[in-house]
Amino acid sequence: MIFSYNKEAVGDVLIAIVDNSGTEEVSCERKGNVAKIATADKTVGYNFFDVSTYIDDLEGNGQVFLTDDQVAKLNEQLMTNGFEGSLVADNTPKFVVGYVKECVPHEDSDHLSVTQIEVDNGEELQIVCGAPNIEQGQKVVVAKPGAMMPNGLIIWPGNLRGVDSFGMVCSAKELNLPDAPQVKGILVLPEESIVGSAFKG
């Protein structure tokens, strides 16, 4: 579940992204101040219009993290306007320190690597990475599925040249860090960085 709010750019609208529509055609159904966006078989998101009239402490410019009380108010709007289902907040960190346990060349590419990266409590993610400086043994910043990058890109599970990929290894530039180098390559973290901890930048 991803929430995005940018009053200056799109008005007083909270965008709730539930799932990835991929290349499927989507439809929009509006009831009152809520619009549901869906494909033929699943809901992919909702737009909540005039959201500050029922969530008066909403702030942000891009991805926002809502409290359980704020999500409950959104669910009230869904029910009031006749939509089934409910939203559940997911405030687990989406940008975390990862440890590259394995890094091998992609069999169908001369520049991609297939990595196995530990992200928390033994959980591993397979991530296809195109950075020239990725190596086994590094600690890196991982954008997990459900992360929204500073430029608005949302990270979903994907497939690159036949290999499944569940996240992205980030560069300083992609993270919009100050004084980020312009040379292509992922951000390598200090050895003392704690695997699974949230990356704050």
PDB file of C-alpha atoms in Angstrom:
ATOM      1  CA  MET A   1       0.000   0.000   0.000  1.00  0.00           C
ATOM      2  CA  ILE A   2       1.498   3.316  -1.126  1.00  0.00           C
ATOM      3  CA  PHE A   3       0.041   6.724  -0.315  1.00  0.00           C
ATOM      4  CA  SER A   4       1.026   9.861  -2.209  1.00  0.00           C
ATOM      5  CA  TYR A   5       0.034  13.482  -1.607  1.00  0.00           C
ATOM      6  CA  ASN A   6       1.195  16.607  -3.423  1.00  0.00           C
ATOM      7  CA  LYS A   7      -1.295  19.421  -2.961  1.00  0.00           C
ATOM      8  CA  GLU A   8       0.675  21.930  -5.025  1.00  0.00           C
ATOM      9  CA  ALA A   9       0.938  19.659  -8.064  1.00  0.00           C
ATOM     10  CA  VAL A  10      -2.371  17.739  -8.110  1.00  0.00           C
ATOM     11  CA  GLY A  11      -4.622  19.502  -5.618  1.00  0.00           C
ATOM     12  CA  ASP A  12      -6.143  18.223  -2.397  1.00  0.00           C
ATOM     13  CA  VAL A  13      -6.090  14.590  -3.535  1.00  0.00           C
ATOM     14  CA  LEU A  14      -4.613  11.630  -1.695  1.00  0.00           C
ATOM     15  CA  ILE A  15      -3.604   8.804  -4.024  1.00  0.00           C
ATOM     16  CA  ALA A  16      -3.706   5.288  -2.606  1.00  0.00           C
ATOM     17  CA  ILE A  17      -1.892   2.718  -4.737  1.00  0.00           C
ATOM     18  CA  VAL A  18      -2.949  -0.818  -3.948  1.00  0.00           C
ATOM     19  CA  ASP A  19      -1.409  -2.860  -6.757  1.00  0.00           C
ATOM     20  CA  ASN A  20       0.459  -2.615 -10.042  1.00  0.00           C
ATOM     21  CA  SER A  21      -1.736  -2.399 -13.139  1.00  0.00           C
ATOM     22  CA  GLY A  22       1.166  -3.285 -15.427  1.00  0.00           C
ATOM     23  CA  THR A  23       0.079  -2.930 -19.040  1.00  0.00           C
ATOM     24  CA  GLU A  24      -3.554  -3.824 -18.345  1.00  0.00           C
ATOM     25  CA  GLU A  25      -6.306  -1.387 -19.270  1.00  0.00           C
ATOM     26  CA  VAL A  26      -7.789   0.385 -16.267  1.00  0.00           C
ATOM     27  CA  SER A  27     -11.210   1.876 -15.588  1.00  0.00           C
ATOM     28  CA  CYS A  28     -12.267   4.579 -13.156  1.00  0.00           C
ATOM     29  CA  GLU A  29     -15.451   4.660 -11.095  1.00  0.00           C
ATOM     30  CA  ARG A  30     -16.206   7.744  -8.999  1.00  0.00           C
ATOM     31  CA  LYS A  31     -18.675   7.928  -6.148  1.00  0.00           C
ATOM     32  CA  GLY A  32     -18.776  11.138  -4.130  1.00  0.00           C
ATOM     33  CA  ASN A  33     -15.254  12.186  -3.275  1.00  0.00           C
ATOM     34  CA  VAL A  34     -13.669   8.788  -3.966  1.00  0.00           C
ATOM     35  CA  ALA A  35     -12.581   7.337  -7.308  1.00  0.00           C
ATOM     36  CA  LYS A  36     -11.682   3.669  -7.688  1.00  0.00           C
ATOM     37  CA  ILE A  37      -9.141   2.646 -10.331  1.00  0.00           C
ATOM     38  CA  ALA A  38      -9.262  -1.006 -11.396  1.00  0.00           C
ATOM     39  CA  THR A  39      -8.350  -3.483 -14.082  1.00  0.00           C
ATOM     40  CA  ALA A  40     -10.779  -6.200 -15.171  1.00  0.00           C
ATOM     41  CA  ASP A  41      -9.897  -8.369 -12.189  1.00  0.00           C
ATOM     42  CA  LYS A  42      -8.405  -6.229  -9.418  1.00  0.00           C
ATOM     43  CA  THR A  43      -8.422  -2.858  -7.718  1.00  0.00           C
ATOM     44  CA  VAL A  44      -5.175  -0.978  -8.278  1.00  0.00           C
ATOM     45  CA  GLY A  45      -5.890   2.234  -6.385  1.00  0.00           C
ATOM     46  CA  TYR A  46      -8.148   4.979  -5.095  1.00  0.00           C
ATOM     47  CA  ASN A  47      -8.148   8.761  -5.346  1.00  0.00           C
ATOM     48  CA  PHE A  48      -9.539  10.571  -2.314  1.00  0.00           C
ATOM     49  CA  PHE A  49     -10.651  14.089  -3.292  1.00  0.00           C
ATOM     50  CA  ASP A  50     -10.866  17.025  -0.842  1.00  0.00           C
ATOM     51  CA  VAL A  51      -8.978  14.815   1.573  1.00  0.00           C
ATOM     52  CA  SER A  52      -8.090  17.617   3.974  1.00  0.00           C
ATOM     53  CA  THR A  53     -11.786  17.940   4.889  1.00  0.00           C
ATOM     54  CA  TYR A  54     -11.596  14.610   6.719  1.00  0.00           C
ATOM     55  CA  ILE A  55      -7.856  14.281   7.399  1.00  0.00           C
ATOM     56  CA  ASP A  56      -6.845  17.710   8.665  1.00  0.00           C
ATOM     57  CA  ASP A  57      -3.237  16.886   9.624  1.00  0.00           C
ATOM     58  CA  LEU A  58      -2.071  15.560   6.260  1.00  0.00           C
ATOM     59  CA  GLU A  59       1.256  16.907   5.072  1.00  0.00           C
ATOM     60  CA  GLY A  60       3.751  15.862   2.444  1.00  0.00           C
ATOM     61  CA  ASN A  61       5.066  16.230  -1.056  1.00  0.00           C
ATOM     62  CA  GLY A  62       5.235  12.762  -2.561  1.00  0.00           C
ATOM     63  CA  GLN A  63       4.996   9.513  -0.641  1.00  0.00           C
ATOM     64  CA  VAL A  64       3.371   9.912   2.774  1.00  0.00           C
ATOM     65  CA  PHE A  65       2.983   7.491   5.668  1.00  0.00           C
ATOM     66  CA  LEU A  66      -0.381   7.492   7.391  1.00  0.00           C
ATOM     67  CA  THR A  67      -1.310   6.579  10.931  1.00  0.00           C
ATOM     68  CA  ASP A  68      -3.836   3.859  11.677  1.00  0.00           C
ATOM     69  CA  ASP A  69      -6.338   6.594  12.576  1.00  0.00           C
ATOM     70  CA  GLN A  70      -5.858   8.346   9.230  1.00  0.00           C
ATOM     71  CA  VAL A  71      -6.303   5.064   7.338  1.00  0.00           C
ATOM     72  CA  ALA A  72      -9.474   4.406   9.353  1.00  0.00           C
ATOM     73  CA  LYS A  73     -10.850   7.741   8.122  1.00  0.00           C
ATOM     74  CA  LEU A  74     -10.133   6.706   4.529  1.00  0.00           C
ATOM     75  CA  ASN A  75     -11.935   3.420   5.104  1.00  0.00           C
ATOM     76  CA  GLU A  76     -14.907   5.376   6.429  1.00  0.00           C
ATOM     77  CA  GLN A  77     -14.962   7.283   3.137  1.00  0.00           C
ATOM     78  CA  LEU A  78     -14.871   4.033   1.157  1.00  0.00           C
ATOM     79  CA  MET A  79     -17.804   2.640   3.124  1.00  0.00           C
ATOM     80  CA  THR A  80     -19.788   5.889   3.043  1.00  0.00           C
ATOM     81  CA  ASN A  81     -19.426   6.115  -0.728  1.00  0.00           C
ATOM     82  CA  GLY A  82     -20.415   2.487  -1.334  1.00  0.00           C
ATOM     83  CA  PHE A  83     -17.060   0.875  -2.076  1.00  0.00           C
ATOM     84  CA  GLU A  84     -16.290  -2.569  -0.722  1.00  0.00           C
ATOM     85  CA  GLY A  85     -12.948  -3.507   0.782  1.00  0.00           C
ATOM     86  CA  SER A  86     -10.623  -1.610   3.075  1.00  0.00           C
ATOM     87  CA  LEU A  87      -7.121  -0.204   3.167  1.00  0.00           C
ATOM     88  CA  VAL A  88      -4.378  -1.332   5.522  1.00  0.00           C
ATOM     89  CA  ALA A  89      -1.373   0.859   6.250  1.00  0.00           C
ATOM     90  CA  ASP A  90       2.067  -0.634   5.651  1.00  0.00           C
ATOM     91  CA  ASN A  91       4.667   1.494   7.409  1.00  0.00           C
ATOM     92  CA  THR A  92       7.497  -1.015   7.311  1.00  0.00           C
ATOM     93  CA  PRO A  93      10.682   0.548   5.873  1.00  0.00           C
ATOM     94  CA  LYS A  94      10.932   0.289   2.098  1.00  0.00           C
ATOM     95  CA  PHE A  95      14.496   1.613   1.816  1.00  0.00           C
ATOM     96  CA  VAL A  96      16.772  -0.660   3.819  1.00  0.00           C
ATOM     97  CA  VAL A  97      20.383  -1.680   4.177  1.00  0.00           C
ATOM     98  CA  GLY A  98      21.055  -4.897   2.281  1.00  0.00           C
ATOM     99  CA  TYR A  99      24.006  -7.270   2.132  1.00  0.00           C
ATOM    100  CA  VAL A 100      24.998  -8.693  -1.263  1.00  0.00           C
ATOM    101  CA  LYS A 101      25.400 -12.408  -0.545  1.00  0.00           C
ATOM    102  CA  GLU A 102      25.772 -13.437  -4.169  1.00  0.00           C
ATOM    103  CA  CYS A 103      26.410 -11.603  -7.431  1.00  0.00           C
ATOM    104  CA  VAL A 104      26.669 -13.457 -10.747  1.00  0.00           C
ATOM    105  CA  PRO A 105      26.494 -12.302 -14.381  1.00  0.00           C
ATOM    106  CA  HIS A 106      23.086 -12.438 -16.054  1.00  0.00           C
ATOM    107  CA  GLU A 107      23.152 -15.227 -18.642  1.00  0.00           C
ATOM    108  CA  ASP A 108      21.414 -13.101 -21.277  1.00  0.00           C
ATOM    109  CA  SER A 109      23.175  -9.768 -20.757  1.00  0.00           C
ATOM    110  CA  ASP A 110      26.669  -8.334 -20.921  1.00  0.00           C
ATOM    111  CA  HIS A 111      26.000  -5.685 -18.271  1.00  0.00           C
ATOM    112  CA  LEU A 112      23.366  -7.041 -15.843  1.00  0.00           C
ATOM    113  CA  SER A 113      24.076  -8.981 -12.656  1.00  0.00           C
ATOM    114  CA  VAL A 114      21.766 -11.288 -10.719  1.00  0.00           C
ATOM    115  CA  THR A 115      22.150 -10.748  -6.997  1.00  0.00           C
ATOM    116  CA  GLN A 116      20.882 -12.395  -3.837  1.00  0.00           C
ATOM    117  CA  ILE A 117      20.608  -9.710  -1.164  1.00  0.00           C
ATOM    118  CA  GLU A 118      19.819 -10.202   2.511  1.00  0.00           C
ATOM    119  CA  VAL A 119      17.541  -7.415   3.705  1.00  0.00           C
ATOM    120  CA  ASP A 120      16.322  -8.421   7.165  1.00  0.00           C
ATOM    121  CA  ASN A 121      16.347 -11.386   9.553  1.00  0.00           C
ATOM    122  CA  GLY A 122      17.557 -13.763   6.890  1.00  0.00           C
ATOM    123  CA  GLU A 123      15.057 -12.583   4.255  1.00  0.00           C
ATOM    124  CA  GLU A 124      16.680 -12.532   0.834  1.00  0.00           C
ATOM    125  CA  LEU A 125      15.592 -10.769  -2.324  1.00  0.00           C
ATOM    126  CA  GLN A 126      16.726 -11.643  -5.830  1.00  0.00           C
ATOM    127  CA  ILE A 127      17.464  -8.380  -7.616  1.00  0.00           C
ATOM    128  CA  VAL A 128      18.729  -7.867 -11.148  1.00  0.00           C
ATOM    129  CA  CYS A 129      21.132  -4.937 -11.125  1.00  0.00           C
ATOM    130  CA  GLY A 130      22.772  -3.020 -13.960  1.00  0.00           C
ATOM    131  CA  ALA A 131      25.339  -1.088 -11.910  1.00  0.00           C
ATOM    132  CA  PRO A 132      28.943  -1.726 -12.989  1.00  0.00           C
ATOM    133  CA  ASN A 133      30.253  -1.550  -9.398  1.00  0.00           C
ATOM    134  CA  ILE A 134      27.942  -4.128  -7.746  1.00  0.00           C
ATOM    135  CA  GLU A 135      29.936  -6.869  -5.984  1.00  0.00           C
ATOM    136  CA  GLN A 136      29.431  -9.692  -3.535  1.00  0.00           C
ATOM    137  CA  GLY A 137      30.105  -8.657   0.055  1.00  0.00           C
ATOM    138  CA  GLN A 138      28.888  -5.069  -0.262  1.00  0.00           C
ATOM    139  CA  LYS A 139      26.337  -3.337   1.915  1.00  0.00           C
ATOM    140  CA  VAL A 140      23.944  -1.360  -0.249  1.00  0.00           C
ATOM    141  CA  VAL A 141      20.636   0.510  -0.221  1.00  0.00           C
ATOM    142  CA  VAL A 142      17.735  -1.641  -1.373  1.00  0.00           C
ATOM    143  CA  ALA A 143      14.380  -0.223  -2.474  1.00  0.00           C
ATOM    144  CA  LYS A 144      11.949  -3.037  -1.661  1.00  0.00           C
ATOM    145  CA  PRO A 145       8.713  -3.616  -3.570  1.00  0.00           C
ATOM    146  CA  GLY A 146       6.309  -0.857  -2.554  1.00  0.00           C
ATOM    147  CA  ALA A 147       8.987   1.825  -2.353  1.00  0.00           C
ATOM    148  CA  MET A 148       8.393   5.146  -4.076  1.00  0.00           C
ATOM    149  CA  MET A 149      11.573   6.734  -5.399  1.00  0.00           C
ATOM    150  CA  PRO A 150      12.117  10.501  -5.023  1.00  0.00           C
ATOM    151  CA  ASN A 151      11.228  10.938  -8.718  1.00  0.00           C
ATOM    152  CA  GLY A 152       7.859   9.193  -8.206  1.00  0.00           C
ATOM    153  CA  LEU A 153       8.842   5.825  -9.685  1.00  0.00           C
ATOM    154  CA  ILE A 154       7.268   2.937  -7.765  1.00  0.00           C
ATOM    155  CA  ILE A 155       9.240  -0.257  -7.304  1.00  0.00           C
ATOM    156  CA  TRP A 156       7.289  -3.404  -8.179  1.00  0.00           C
ATOM    157  CA  PRO A 157       8.436  -6.989  -8.691  1.00  0.00           C
ATOM    158  CA  GLY A 158       9.535  -7.368 -12.296  1.00  0.00           C
ATOM    159  CA  ASN A 159      11.404  -9.489 -14.777  1.00  0.00           C
ATOM    160  CA  LEU A 160      14.527  -8.471 -16.656  1.00  0.00           C
ATOM    161  CA  ARG A 161      15.489 -10.638 -19.610  1.00  0.00           C
ATOM    162  CA  GLY A 162      13.803 -13.698 -18.158  1.00  0.00           C
ATOM    163  CA  VAL A 163      14.982 -13.313 -14.566  1.00  0.00           C
ATOM    164  CA  ASP A 164      12.650 -12.259 -11.753  1.00  0.00           C
ATOM    165  CA  SER A 165      13.683  -9.194  -9.763  1.00  0.00           C
ATOM    166  CA  PHE A 166      12.197  -8.087  -6.444  1.00  0.00           C
ATOM    167  CA  GLY A 167      13.474  -4.595  -5.769  1.00  0.00           C
ATOM    168  CA  MET A 168      16.218  -2.216  -6.804  1.00  0.00           C
ATOM    169  CA  VAL A 169      19.735  -1.510  -5.608  1.00  0.00           C
ATOM    170  CA  CYS A 170      19.994   2.270  -5.458  1.00  0.00           C
ATOM    171  CA  SER A 171      22.559   4.861  -6.426  1.00  0.00           C
ATOM    172  CA  ALA A 172      23.056   8.108  -4.521  1.00  0.00           C
ATOM    173  CA  LYS A 173      21.625   9.992  -7.493  1.00  0.00           C
ATOM    174  CA  GLU A 174      18.482   7.849  -7.579  1.00  0.00           C
ATOM    175  CA  LEU A 175      18.029   8.519  -3.851  1.00  0.00           C
ATOM    176  CA  ASN A 176      18.357  12.255  -4.517  1.00  0.00           C
ATOM    177  CA  LEU A 177      21.166  12.564  -1.987  1.00  0.00           C
ATOM    178  CA  PRO A 178      23.044  15.863  -1.835  1.00  0.00           C
ATOM    179  CA  ASP A 179      26.352  15.941  -3.740  1.00  0.00           C
ATOM    180  CA  ALA A 180      25.563  12.607  -5.391  1.00  0.00           C
ATOM    181  CA  PRO A 181      28.278  11.614  -7.881  1.00  0.00           C
ATOM    182  CA  GLN A 182      27.276  11.696 -11.535  1.00  0.00           C
ATOM    183  CA  VAL A 183      29.241   8.535 -12.305  1.00  0.00           C
ATOM    184  CA  LYS A 184      26.951   5.539 -12.790  1.00  0.00           C
ATOM    185  CA  GLY A 185      27.011   3.078  -9.925  1.00  0.00           C
ATOM    186  CA  ILE A 186      25.221   2.005  -6.771  1.00  0.00           C
ATOM    187  CA  LEU A 187      25.840   3.574  -3.379  1.00  0.00           C
ATOM    188  CA  VAL A 188      28.124   1.330  -1.311  1.00  0.00           C
ATOM    189  CA  LEU A 189      27.554   1.753   2.426  1.00  0.00           C
ATOM    190  CA  PRO A 190      30.115   1.551   5.241  1.00  0.00           C
ATOM    191  CA  GLU A 191      30.829  -1.919   6.624  1.00  0.00           C
ATOM    192  CA  GLU A 192      29.308  -0.999  10.008  1.00  0.00           C
ATOM    193  CA  SER A 193      25.875  -0.412   8.440  1.00  0.00           C
ATOM    194  CA  ILE A 194      23.252  -2.712   9.967  1.00  0.00           C
ATOM    195  CA  VAL A 195      21.551  -5.091   7.537  1.00  0.00           C
ATOM    196  CA  GLY A 196      17.766  -4.628   7.557  1.00  0.00           C
ATOM    197  CA  SER A 197      17.831  -1.184   9.144  1.00  0.00           C
ATOM    198  CA  ALA A 198      15.937   1.631   7.498  1.00  0.00           C
ATOM    199  CA  PHE A 199      18.049   3.835   5.242  1.00  0.00           C
ATOM    200  CA  LYS A 200      17.439   7.473   6.158  1.00  0.00           C
ATOM    201  CA  GLY A 201      19.794   9.145   3.709  1.00  0.00           C
TER     202      GLY A 201
END
